[in-house]
PDB file of C-alpha atoms and ligand atoms in Angstrom:
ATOM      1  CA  UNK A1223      54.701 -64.386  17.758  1.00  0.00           C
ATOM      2  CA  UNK A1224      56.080 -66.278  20.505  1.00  0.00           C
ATOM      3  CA  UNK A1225      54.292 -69.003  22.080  1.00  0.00           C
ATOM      4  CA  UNK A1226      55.600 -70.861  25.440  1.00  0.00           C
ATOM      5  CA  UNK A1227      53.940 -73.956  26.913  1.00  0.00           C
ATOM      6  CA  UNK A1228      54.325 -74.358  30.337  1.00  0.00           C
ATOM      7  CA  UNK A1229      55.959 -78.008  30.542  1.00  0.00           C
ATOM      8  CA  UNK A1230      54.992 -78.597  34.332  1.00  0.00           C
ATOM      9  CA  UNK A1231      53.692 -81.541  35.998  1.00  0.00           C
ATOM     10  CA  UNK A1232      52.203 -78.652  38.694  1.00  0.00           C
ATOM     11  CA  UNK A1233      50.175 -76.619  35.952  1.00  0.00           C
ATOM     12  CA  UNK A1234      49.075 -79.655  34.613  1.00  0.00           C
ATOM     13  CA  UNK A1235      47.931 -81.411  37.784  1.00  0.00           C
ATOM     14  CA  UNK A1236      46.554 -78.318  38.582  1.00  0.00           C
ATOM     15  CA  UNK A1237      44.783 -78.004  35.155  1.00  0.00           C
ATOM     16  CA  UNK A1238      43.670 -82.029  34.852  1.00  0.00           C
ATOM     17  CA  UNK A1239      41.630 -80.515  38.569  1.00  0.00           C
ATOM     18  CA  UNK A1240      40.248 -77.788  36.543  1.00  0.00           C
ATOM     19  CA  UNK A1241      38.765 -79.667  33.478  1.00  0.00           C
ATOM     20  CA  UNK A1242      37.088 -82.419  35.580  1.00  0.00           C
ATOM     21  CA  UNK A1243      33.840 -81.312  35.336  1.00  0.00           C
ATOM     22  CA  UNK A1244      32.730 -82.155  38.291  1.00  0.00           C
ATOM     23  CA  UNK A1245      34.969 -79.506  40.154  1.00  0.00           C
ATOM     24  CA  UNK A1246      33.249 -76.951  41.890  1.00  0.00           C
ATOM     25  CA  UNK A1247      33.318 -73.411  41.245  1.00  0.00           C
ATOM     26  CA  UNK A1248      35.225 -72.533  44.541  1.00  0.00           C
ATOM     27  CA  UNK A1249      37.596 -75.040  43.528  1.00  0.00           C
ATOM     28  CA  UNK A1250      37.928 -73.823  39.993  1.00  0.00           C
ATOM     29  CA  UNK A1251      38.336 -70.100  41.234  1.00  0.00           C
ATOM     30  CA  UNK A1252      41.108 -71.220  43.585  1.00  0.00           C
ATOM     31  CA  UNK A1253      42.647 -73.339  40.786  1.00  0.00           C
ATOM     32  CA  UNK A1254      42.290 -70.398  38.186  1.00  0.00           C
ATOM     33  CA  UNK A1255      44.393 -68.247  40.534  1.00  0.00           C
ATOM     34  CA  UNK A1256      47.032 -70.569  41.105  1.00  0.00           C
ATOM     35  CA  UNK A1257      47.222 -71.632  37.899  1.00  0.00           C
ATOM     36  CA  UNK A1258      48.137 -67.848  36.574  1.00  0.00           C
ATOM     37  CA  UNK A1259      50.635 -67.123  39.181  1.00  0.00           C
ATOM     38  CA  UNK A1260      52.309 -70.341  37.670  1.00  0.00           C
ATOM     39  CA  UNK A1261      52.224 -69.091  34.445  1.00  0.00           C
ATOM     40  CA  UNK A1262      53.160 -65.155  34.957  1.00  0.00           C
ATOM     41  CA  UNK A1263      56.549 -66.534  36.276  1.00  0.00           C
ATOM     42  CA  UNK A1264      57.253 -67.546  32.563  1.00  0.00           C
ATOM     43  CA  UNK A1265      55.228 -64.493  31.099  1.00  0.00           C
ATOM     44  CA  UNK A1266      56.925 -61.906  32.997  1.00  0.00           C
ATOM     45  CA  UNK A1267      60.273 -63.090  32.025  1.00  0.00           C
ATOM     46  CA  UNK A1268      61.288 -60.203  29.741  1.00  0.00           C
ATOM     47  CA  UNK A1269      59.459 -57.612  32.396  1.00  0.00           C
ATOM     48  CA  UNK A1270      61.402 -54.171  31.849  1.00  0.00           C
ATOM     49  CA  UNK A1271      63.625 -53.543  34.689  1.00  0.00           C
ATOM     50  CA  UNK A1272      66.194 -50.814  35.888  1.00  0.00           C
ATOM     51  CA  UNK A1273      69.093 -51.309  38.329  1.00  0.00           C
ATOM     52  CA  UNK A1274      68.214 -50.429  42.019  1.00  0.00           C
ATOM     53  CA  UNK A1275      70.598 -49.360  44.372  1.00  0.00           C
ATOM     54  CA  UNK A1276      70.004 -50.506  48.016  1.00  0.00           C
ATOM     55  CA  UNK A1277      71.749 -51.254  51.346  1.00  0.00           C
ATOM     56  CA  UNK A1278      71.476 -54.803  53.062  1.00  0.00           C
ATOM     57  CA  UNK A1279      72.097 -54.822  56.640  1.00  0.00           C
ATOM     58  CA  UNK A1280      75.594 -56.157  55.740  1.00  0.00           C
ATOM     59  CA  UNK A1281      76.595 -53.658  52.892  1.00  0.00           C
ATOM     60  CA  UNK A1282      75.420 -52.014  49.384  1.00  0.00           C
ATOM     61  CA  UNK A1283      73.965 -53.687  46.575  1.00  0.00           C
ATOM     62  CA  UNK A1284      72.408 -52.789  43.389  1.00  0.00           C
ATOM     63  CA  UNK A1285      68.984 -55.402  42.500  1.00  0.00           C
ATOM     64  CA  UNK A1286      66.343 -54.262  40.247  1.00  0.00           C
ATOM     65  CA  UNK A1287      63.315 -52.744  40.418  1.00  0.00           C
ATOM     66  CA  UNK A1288      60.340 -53.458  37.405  1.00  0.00           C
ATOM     67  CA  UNK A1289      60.728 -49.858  35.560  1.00  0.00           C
ATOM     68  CA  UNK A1290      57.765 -47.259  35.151  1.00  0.00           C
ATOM     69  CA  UNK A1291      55.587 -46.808  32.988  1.00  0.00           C
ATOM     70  CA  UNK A1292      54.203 -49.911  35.158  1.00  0.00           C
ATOM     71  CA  UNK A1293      53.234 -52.857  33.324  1.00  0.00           C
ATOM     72  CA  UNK A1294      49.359 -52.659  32.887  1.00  0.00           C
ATOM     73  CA  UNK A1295      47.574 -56.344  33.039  1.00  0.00           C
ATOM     74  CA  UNK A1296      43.865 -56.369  31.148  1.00  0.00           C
ATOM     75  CA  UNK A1297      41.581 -59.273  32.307  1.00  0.00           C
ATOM     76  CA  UNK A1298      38.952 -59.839  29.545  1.00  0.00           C
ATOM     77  CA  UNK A1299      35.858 -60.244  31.576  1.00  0.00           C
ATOM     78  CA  UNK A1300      34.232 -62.562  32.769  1.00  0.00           C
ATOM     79  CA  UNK A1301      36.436 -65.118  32.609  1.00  0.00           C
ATOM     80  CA  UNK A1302      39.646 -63.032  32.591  1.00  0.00           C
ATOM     81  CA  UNK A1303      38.817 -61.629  35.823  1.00  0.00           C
ATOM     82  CA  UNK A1304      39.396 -64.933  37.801  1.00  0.00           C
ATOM     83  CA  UNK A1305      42.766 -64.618  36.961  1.00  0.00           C
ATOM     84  CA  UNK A1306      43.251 -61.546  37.992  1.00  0.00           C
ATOM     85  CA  UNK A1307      44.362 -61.627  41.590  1.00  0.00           C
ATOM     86  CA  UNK A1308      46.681 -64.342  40.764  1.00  0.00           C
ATOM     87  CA  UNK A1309      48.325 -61.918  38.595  1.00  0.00           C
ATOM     88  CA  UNK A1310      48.386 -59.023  40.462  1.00  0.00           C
ATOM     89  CA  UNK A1311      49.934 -61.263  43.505  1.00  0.00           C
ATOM     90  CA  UNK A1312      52.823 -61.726  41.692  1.00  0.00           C
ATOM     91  CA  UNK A1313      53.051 -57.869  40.346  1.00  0.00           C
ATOM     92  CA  UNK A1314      51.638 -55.915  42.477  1.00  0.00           C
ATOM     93  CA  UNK A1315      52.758 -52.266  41.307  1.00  0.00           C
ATOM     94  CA  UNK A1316      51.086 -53.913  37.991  1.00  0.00           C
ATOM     95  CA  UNK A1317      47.658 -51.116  36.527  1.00  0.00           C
ATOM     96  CA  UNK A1318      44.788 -53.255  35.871  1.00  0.00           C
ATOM     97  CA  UNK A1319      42.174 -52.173  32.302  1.00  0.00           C
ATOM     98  CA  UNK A1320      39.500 -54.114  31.830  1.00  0.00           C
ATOM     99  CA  UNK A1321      37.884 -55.396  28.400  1.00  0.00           C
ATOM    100  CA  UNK A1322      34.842 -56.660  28.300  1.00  0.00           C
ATOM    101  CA  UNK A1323      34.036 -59.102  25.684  1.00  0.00           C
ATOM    102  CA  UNK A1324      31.173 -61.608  24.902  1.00  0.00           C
ATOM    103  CA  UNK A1325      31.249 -63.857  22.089  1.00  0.00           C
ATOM    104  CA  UNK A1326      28.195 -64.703  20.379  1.00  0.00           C
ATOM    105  CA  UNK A1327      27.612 -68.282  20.177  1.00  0.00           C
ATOM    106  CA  UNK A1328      25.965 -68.451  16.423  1.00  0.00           C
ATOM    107  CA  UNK A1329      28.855 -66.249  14.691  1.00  0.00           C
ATOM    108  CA  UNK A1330      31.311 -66.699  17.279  1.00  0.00           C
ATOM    109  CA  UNK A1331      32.336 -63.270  16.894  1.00  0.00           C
ATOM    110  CA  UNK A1332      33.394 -61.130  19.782  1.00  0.00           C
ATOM    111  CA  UNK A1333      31.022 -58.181  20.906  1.00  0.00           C
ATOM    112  CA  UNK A1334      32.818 -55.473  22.664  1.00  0.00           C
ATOM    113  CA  UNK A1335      30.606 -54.243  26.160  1.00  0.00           C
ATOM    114  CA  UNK A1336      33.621 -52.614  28.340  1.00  0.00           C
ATOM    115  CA  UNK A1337      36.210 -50.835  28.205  1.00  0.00           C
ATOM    116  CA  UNK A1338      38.173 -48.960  30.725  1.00  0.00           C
ATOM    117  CA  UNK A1339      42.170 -48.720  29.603  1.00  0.00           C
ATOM    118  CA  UNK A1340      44.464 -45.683  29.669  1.00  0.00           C
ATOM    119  CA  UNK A1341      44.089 -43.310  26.906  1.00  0.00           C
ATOM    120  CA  UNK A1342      47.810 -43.404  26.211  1.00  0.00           C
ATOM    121  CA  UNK A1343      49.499 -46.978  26.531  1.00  0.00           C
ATOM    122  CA  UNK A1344      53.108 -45.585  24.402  1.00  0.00           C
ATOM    123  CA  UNK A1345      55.573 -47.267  25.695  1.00  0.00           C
ATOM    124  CA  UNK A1346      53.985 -49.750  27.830  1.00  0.00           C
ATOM    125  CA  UNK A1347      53.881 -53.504  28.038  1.00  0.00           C
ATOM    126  CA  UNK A1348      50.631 -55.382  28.372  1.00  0.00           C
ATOM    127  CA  UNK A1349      49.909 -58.727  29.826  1.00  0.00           C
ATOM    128  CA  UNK A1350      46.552 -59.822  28.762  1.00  0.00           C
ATOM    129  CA  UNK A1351      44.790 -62.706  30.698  1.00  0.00           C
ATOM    130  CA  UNK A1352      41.731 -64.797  29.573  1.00  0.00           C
ATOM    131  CA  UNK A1353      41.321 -68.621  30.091  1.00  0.00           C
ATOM    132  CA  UNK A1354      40.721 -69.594  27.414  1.00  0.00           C
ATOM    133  CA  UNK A1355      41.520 -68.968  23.371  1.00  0.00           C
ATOM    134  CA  UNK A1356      39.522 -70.447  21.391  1.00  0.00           C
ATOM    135  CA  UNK A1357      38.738 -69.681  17.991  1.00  0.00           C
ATOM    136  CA  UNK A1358      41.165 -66.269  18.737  1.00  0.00           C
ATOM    137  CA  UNK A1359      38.883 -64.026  18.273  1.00  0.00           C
ATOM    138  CA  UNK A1360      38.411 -62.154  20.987  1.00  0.00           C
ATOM    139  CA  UNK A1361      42.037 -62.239  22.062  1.00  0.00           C
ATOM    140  CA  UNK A1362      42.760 -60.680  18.354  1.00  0.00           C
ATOM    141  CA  UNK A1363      40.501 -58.049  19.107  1.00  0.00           C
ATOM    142  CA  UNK A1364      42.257 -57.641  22.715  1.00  0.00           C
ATOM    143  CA  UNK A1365      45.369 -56.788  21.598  1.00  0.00           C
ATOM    144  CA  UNK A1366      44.180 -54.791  18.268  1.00  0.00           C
ATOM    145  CA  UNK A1367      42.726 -52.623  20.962  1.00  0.00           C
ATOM    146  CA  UNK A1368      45.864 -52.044  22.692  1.00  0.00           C
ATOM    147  CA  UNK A1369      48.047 -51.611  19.708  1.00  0.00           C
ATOM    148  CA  UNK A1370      45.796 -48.948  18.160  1.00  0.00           C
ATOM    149  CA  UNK A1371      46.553 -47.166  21.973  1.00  0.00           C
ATOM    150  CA  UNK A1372      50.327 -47.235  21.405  1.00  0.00           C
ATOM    151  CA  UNK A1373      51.174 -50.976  23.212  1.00  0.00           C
ATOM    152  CA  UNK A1374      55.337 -51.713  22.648  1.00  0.00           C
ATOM    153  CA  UNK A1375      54.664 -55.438  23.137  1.00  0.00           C
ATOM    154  CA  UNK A1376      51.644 -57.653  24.129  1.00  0.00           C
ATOM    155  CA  UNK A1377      51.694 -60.988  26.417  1.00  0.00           C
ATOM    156  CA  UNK A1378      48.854 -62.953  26.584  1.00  0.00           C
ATOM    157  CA  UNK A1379      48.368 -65.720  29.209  1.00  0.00           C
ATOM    158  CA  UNK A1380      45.609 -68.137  28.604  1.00  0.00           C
ATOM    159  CA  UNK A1381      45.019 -71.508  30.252  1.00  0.00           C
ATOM    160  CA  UNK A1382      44.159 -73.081  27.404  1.00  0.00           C
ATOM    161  CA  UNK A1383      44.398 -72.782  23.747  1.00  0.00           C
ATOM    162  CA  UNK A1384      43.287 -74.380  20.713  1.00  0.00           C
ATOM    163  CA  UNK A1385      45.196 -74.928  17.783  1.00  0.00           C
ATOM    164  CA  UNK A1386      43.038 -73.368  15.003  1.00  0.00           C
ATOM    165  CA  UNK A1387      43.074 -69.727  17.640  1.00  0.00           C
ATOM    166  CA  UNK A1388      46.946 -69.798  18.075  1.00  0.00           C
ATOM    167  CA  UNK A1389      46.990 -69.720  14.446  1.00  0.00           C
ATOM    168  CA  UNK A1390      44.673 -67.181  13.596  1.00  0.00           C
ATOM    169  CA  UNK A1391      46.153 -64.974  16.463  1.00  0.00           C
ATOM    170  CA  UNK A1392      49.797 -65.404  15.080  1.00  0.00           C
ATOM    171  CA  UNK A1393      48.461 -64.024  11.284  1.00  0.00           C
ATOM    172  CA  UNK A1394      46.175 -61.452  12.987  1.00  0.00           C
ATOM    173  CA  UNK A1395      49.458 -60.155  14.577  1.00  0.00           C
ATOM    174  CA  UNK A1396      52.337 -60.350  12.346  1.00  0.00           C
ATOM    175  CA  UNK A1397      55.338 -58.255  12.679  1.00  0.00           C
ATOM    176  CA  UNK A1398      53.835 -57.028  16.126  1.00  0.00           C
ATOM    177  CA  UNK A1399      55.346 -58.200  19.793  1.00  0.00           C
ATOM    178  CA  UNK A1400      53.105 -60.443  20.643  1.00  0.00           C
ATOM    179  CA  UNK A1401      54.191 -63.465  23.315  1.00  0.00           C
ATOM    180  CA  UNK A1402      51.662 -66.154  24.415  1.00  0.00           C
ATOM    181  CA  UNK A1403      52.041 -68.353  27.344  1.00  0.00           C
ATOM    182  CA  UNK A1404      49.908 -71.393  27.584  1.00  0.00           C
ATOM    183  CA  UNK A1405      48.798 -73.891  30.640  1.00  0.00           C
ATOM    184  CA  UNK A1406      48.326 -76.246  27.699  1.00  0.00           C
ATOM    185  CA  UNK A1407      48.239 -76.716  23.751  1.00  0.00           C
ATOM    186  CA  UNK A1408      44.531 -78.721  23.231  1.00  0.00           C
ATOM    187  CA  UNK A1409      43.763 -80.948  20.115  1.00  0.00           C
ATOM    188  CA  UNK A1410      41.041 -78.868  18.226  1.00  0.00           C
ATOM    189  CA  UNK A1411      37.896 -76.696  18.519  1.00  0.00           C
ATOM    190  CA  UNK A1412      34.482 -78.580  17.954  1.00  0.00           C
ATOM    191  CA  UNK A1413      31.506 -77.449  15.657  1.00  0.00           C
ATOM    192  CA  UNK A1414      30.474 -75.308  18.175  1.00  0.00           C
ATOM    193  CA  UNK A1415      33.389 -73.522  18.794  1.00  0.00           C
ATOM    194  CA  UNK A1416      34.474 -74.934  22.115  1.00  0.00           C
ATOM    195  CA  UNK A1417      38.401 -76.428  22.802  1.00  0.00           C
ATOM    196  CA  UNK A1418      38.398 -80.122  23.143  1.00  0.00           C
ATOM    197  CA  UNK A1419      39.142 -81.690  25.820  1.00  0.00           C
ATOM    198  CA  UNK A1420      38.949 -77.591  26.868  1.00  0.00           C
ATOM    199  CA  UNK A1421      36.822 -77.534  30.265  1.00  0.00           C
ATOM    200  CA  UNK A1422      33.537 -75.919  28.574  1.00  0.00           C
ATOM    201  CA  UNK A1423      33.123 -72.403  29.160  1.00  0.00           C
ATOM    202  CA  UNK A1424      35.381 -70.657  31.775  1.00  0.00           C
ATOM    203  CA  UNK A1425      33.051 -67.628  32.711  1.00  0.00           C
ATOM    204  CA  UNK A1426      29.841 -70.445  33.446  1.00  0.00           C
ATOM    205  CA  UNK A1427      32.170 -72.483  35.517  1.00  0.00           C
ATOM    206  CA  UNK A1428      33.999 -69.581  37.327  1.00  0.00           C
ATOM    207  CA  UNK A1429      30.585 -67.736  38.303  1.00  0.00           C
ATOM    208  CA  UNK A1430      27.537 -70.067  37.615  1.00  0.00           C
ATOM    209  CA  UNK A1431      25.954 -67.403  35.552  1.00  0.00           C
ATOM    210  CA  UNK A1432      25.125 -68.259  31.925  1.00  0.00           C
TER     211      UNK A1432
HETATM  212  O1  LIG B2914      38.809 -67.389  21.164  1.00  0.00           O
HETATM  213  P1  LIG B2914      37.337 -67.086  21.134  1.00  0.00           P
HETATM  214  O2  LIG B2914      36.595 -67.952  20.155  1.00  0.00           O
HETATM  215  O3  LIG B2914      37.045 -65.633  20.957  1.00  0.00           O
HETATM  216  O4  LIG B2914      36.737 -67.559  22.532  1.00  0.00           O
HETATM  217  C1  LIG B2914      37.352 -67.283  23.721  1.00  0.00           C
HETATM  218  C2  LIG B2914      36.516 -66.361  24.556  1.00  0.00           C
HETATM  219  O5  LIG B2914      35.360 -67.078  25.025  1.00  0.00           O
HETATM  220  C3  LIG B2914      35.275 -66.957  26.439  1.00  0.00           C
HETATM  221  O6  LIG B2914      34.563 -65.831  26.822  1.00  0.00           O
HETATM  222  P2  LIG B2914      32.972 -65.734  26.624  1.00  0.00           P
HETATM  223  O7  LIG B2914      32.645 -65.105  25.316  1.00  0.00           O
HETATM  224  O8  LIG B2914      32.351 -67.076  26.894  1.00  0.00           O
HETATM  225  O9  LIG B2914      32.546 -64.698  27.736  1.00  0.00           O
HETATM  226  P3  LIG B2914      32.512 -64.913  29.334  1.00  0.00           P
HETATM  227  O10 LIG B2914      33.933 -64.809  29.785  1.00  0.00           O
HETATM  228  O11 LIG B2914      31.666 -63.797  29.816  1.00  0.00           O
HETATM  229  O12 LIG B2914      31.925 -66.263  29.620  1.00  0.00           O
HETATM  230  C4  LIG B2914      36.722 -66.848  26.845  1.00  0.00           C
HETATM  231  O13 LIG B2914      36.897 -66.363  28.143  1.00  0.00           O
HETATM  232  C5  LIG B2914      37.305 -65.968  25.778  1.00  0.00           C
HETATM  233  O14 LIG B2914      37.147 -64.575  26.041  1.00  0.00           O
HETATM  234  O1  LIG B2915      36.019 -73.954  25.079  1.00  0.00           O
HETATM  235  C1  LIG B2915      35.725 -72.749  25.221  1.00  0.00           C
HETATM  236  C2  LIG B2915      35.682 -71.844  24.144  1.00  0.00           C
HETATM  237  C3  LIG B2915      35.377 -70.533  24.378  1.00  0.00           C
HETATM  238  N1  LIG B2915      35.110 -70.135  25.631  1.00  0.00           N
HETATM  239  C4  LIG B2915      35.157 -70.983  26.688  1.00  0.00           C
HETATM  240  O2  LIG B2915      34.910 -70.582  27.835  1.00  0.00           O
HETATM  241  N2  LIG B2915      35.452 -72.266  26.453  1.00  0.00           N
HETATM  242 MG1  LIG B2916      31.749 -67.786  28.528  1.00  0.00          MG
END
């Protein structure tokens, strides 16, 4: 597994805004979309591509164009989803599945509620974005889910991780193509499973729904 840590002062201005907790929701959704287009410039570095030929008003070229199948980006709602437009800014001929995932807060395991991928993902490459990963549970199930449909390689962008999840998320996922890109690398998880510092729960502070 891969793992890059976006060594920015911008994402971590940005993210210092986002874990104040007394930053608004509008705020933290405008943050949260920022904050992703940052980090898919360093997640979609190894996007497939194929050469394009083209003519500039002064003459012929050949650029590139991202290849089909498309890449297909999977927001793990709720939280996922406020990173979505960010993301699909920056790729636009991107799919979009969602996954739906809740965890519950005594076992801390993740319940499945949604799904809606493409039957077939052979040959494709998946960018998965959720906020935060925590004790890696749900992001483990994430990608089990799109390896079992025939995923090539798996990128996961989270804004912040915990120690203890990276780790269970690289064993979980060994000998598989997984790459993770990270806003920030936090100390530990607490008792109750949340990242410290962290910025509490994502989906609460994103939509004000608990
Ligand atoms: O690494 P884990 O321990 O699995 O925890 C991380 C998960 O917790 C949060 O979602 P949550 O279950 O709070 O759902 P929500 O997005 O609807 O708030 C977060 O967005 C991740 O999906
Ligand atoms: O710190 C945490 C852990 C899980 N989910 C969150 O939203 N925040
Ligand atoms: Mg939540």
């Amino acid at each position: 597994m891969r793992v890059h840590v976006a060594d920015h002062p911008l994402v971590t201005h940005k993210l210092t805004v986002l874990r104040d907790k007394t930053t608004p929701s509008p705020t933290f959704r405008a943050l949260t979309e920022e904050l992703v287009t940052l980090l898919a410039y360093e997640a979609t570095r190894d996007v497939r591509t194929e050469p394009l030929d083209i003519d500039t008003p002064v003459g012929p070229t050949t650029g590139l164009a991202i290849s089909n199948p498309r890449p297909l980006v999977v927001p793990i709602l709720r939280a996922g989803l406020g990173m979505l437009e960010g993301m699909v800014k920056l790729v636009p001929t991107a799919e979009v599945g969602f996954l739906g995932m809740v965890r519950n807060e005594q076992t801390l395991q993740p319940d499945v509620y949604a799904e809606r991928l493409p039957d077939d993902l052979s040959n494709r490459q998946c960018f998965v974005l959720d906020p935060m990963l925590a004790t890696g549970g749900s992001l483990i199930a994430a990608i089990d889910y799109l390896f079992a449909r025939g995923a090539v390689d798996v990128t996961a962008i989270c804004l912040i991780a915990a120690p203890e999840g990276l780790d269970a998320v690289a064993k979980a996922t060994e000998g598989r193509e997984v790459h993770i890109v990270l806003g920030a690398l936090d100390e530990k998880l607490n008792e109750l499973g949340y990242i410290v510092p962290g910025l509490g729960d994502a989906g609460d502070r994103l939509y004000g729904l608990v």
